[in-house]
PDB file of C-alpha atoms in Angstrom:
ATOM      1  CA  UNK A   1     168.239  84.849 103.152  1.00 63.00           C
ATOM      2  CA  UNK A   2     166.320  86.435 106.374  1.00 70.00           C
ATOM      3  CA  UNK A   3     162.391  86.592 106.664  1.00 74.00           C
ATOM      4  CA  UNK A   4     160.865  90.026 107.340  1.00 83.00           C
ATOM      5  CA  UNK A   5     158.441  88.045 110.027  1.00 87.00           C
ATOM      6  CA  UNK A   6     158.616  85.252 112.288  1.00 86.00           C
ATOM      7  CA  UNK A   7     159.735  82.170 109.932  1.00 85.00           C
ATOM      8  CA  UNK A   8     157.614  79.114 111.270  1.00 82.00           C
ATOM      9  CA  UNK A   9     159.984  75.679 111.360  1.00 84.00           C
ATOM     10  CA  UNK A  10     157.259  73.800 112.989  1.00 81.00           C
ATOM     11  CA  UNK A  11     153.824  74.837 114.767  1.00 78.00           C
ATOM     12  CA  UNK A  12     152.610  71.738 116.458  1.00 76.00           C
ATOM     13  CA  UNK A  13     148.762  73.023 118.018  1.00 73.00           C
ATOM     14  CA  UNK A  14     145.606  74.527 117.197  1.00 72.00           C
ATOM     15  CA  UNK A  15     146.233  78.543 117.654  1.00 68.00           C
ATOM     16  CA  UNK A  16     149.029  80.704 117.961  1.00 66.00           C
ATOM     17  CA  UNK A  17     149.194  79.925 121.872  1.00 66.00           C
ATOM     18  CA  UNK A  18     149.368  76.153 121.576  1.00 70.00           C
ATOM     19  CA  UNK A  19     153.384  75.462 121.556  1.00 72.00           C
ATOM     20  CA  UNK A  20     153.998  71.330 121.598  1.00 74.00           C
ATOM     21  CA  UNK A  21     156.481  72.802 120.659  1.00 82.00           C
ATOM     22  CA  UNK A  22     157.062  75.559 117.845  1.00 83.00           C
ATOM     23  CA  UNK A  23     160.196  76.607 115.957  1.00 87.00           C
ATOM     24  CA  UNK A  24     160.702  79.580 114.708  1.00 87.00           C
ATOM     25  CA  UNK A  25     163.726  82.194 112.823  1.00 89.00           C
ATOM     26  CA  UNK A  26     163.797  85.501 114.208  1.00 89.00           C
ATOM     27  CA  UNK A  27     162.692  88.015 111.907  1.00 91.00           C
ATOM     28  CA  UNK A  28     165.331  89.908 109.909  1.00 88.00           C
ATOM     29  CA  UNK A  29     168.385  87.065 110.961  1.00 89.00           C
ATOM     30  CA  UNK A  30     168.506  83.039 110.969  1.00 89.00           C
ATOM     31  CA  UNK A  31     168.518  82.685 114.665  1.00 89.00           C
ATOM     32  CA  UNK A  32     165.870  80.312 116.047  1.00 89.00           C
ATOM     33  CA  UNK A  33     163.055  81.118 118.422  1.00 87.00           C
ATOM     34  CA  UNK A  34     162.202  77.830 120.374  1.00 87.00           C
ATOM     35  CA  UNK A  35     158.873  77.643 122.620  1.00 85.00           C
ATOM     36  CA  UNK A  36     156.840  75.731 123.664  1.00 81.00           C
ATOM     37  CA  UNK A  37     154.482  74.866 127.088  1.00 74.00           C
ATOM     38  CA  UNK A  38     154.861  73.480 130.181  1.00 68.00           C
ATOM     39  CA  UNK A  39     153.974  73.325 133.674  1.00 69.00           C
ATOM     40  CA  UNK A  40     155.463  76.272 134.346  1.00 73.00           C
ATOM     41  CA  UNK A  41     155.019  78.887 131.554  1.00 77.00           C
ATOM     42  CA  UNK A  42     152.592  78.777 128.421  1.00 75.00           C
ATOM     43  CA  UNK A  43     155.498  80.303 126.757  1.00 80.00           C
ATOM     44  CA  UNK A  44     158.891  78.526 127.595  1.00 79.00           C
ATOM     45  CA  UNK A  45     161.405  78.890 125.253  1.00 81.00           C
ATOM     46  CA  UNK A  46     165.491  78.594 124.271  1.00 82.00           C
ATOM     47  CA  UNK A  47     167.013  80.932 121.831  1.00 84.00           C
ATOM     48  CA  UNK A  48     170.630  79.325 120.834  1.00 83.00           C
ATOM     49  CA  UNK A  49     173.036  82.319 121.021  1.00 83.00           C
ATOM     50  CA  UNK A  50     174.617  80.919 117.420  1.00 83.00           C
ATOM     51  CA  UNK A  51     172.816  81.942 113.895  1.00 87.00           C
ATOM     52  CA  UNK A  52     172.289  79.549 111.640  1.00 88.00           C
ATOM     53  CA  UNK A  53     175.173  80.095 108.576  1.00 90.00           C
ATOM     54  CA  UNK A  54     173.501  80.456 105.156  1.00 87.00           C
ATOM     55  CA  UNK A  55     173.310  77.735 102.704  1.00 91.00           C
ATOM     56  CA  UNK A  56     174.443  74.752 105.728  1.00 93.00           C
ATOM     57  CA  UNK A  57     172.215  71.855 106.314  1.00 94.00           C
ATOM     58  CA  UNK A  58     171.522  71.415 109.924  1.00 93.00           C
ATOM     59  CA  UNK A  59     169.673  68.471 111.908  1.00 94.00           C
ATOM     60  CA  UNK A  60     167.058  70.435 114.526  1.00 91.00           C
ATOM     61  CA  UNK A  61     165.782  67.746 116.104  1.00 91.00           C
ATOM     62  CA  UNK A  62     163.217  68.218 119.378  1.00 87.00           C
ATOM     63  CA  UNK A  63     161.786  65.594 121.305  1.00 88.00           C
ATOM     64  CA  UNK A  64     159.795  64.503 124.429  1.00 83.00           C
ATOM     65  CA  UNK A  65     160.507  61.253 126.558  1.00 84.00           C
ATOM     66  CA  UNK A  66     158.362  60.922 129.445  1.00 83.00           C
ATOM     67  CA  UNK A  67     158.108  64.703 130.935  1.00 80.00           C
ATOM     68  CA  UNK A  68     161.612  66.109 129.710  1.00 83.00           C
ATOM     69  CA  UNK A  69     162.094  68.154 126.411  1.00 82.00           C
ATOM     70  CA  UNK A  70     164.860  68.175 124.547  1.00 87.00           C
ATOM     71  CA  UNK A  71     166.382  70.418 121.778  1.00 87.00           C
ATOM     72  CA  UNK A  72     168.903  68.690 119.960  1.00 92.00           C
ATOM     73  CA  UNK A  73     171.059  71.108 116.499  1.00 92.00           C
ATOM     74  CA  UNK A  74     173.112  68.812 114.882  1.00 95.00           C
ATOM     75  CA  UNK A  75     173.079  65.876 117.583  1.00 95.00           C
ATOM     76  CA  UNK A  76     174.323  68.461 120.442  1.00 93.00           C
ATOM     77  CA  UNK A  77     171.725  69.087 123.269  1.00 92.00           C
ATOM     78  CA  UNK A  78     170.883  72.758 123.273  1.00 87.00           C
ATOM     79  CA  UNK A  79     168.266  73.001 126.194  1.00 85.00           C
ATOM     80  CA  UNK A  80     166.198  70.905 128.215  1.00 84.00           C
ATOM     81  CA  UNK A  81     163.519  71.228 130.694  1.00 80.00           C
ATOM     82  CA  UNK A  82     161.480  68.669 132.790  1.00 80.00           C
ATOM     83  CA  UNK A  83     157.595  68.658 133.371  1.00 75.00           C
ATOM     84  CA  UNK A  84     156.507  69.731 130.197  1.00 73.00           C
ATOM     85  CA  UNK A  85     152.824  69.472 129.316  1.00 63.00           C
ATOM     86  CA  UNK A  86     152.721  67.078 125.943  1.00 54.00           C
TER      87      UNK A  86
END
């Protein structure tokens, strides 16, 4: 079901402002809230514009190679974005 708050995936830092990267649901739905930090914002971030259906395994998978970030659901690129700080 939905969370009434912010549903943390995955916090990766030391307070709420550190984002290498964090994953999040929206509260009240099952869309995800990506951010994370780089060069250019403390606070970037990629919302997919597709819930996530109820009861359906997915693969979120997020990485960093060299400077670029990548958000991966289910093996399809969802959003990228060069000079990131990691």
């Amino acid at each position: 079901g939905h969370v009434s708050d912010w549903g943390s995936i995955l916090h990766i830092g030391h307070v709420n402002g550190d984002r290498i990267p964090g994953i999040w649901l929206h509260p009240g739905s099952n869309m995800l809230h990506f951010r994370m930090s780089d060069v250019d914002n403390a606070n970037f971030g990629y919302d997919p514009s597709m819930p996530l259906a109820l009861n359906n395994k997915y693969h979120i998978k997020f990485q960093i190679v060299e400077n670029a970030a990548k958000l991966f659901i289910d093996n399809v690129l969802v959003s990228s974005k060069q000079n990131v700080v990691h």
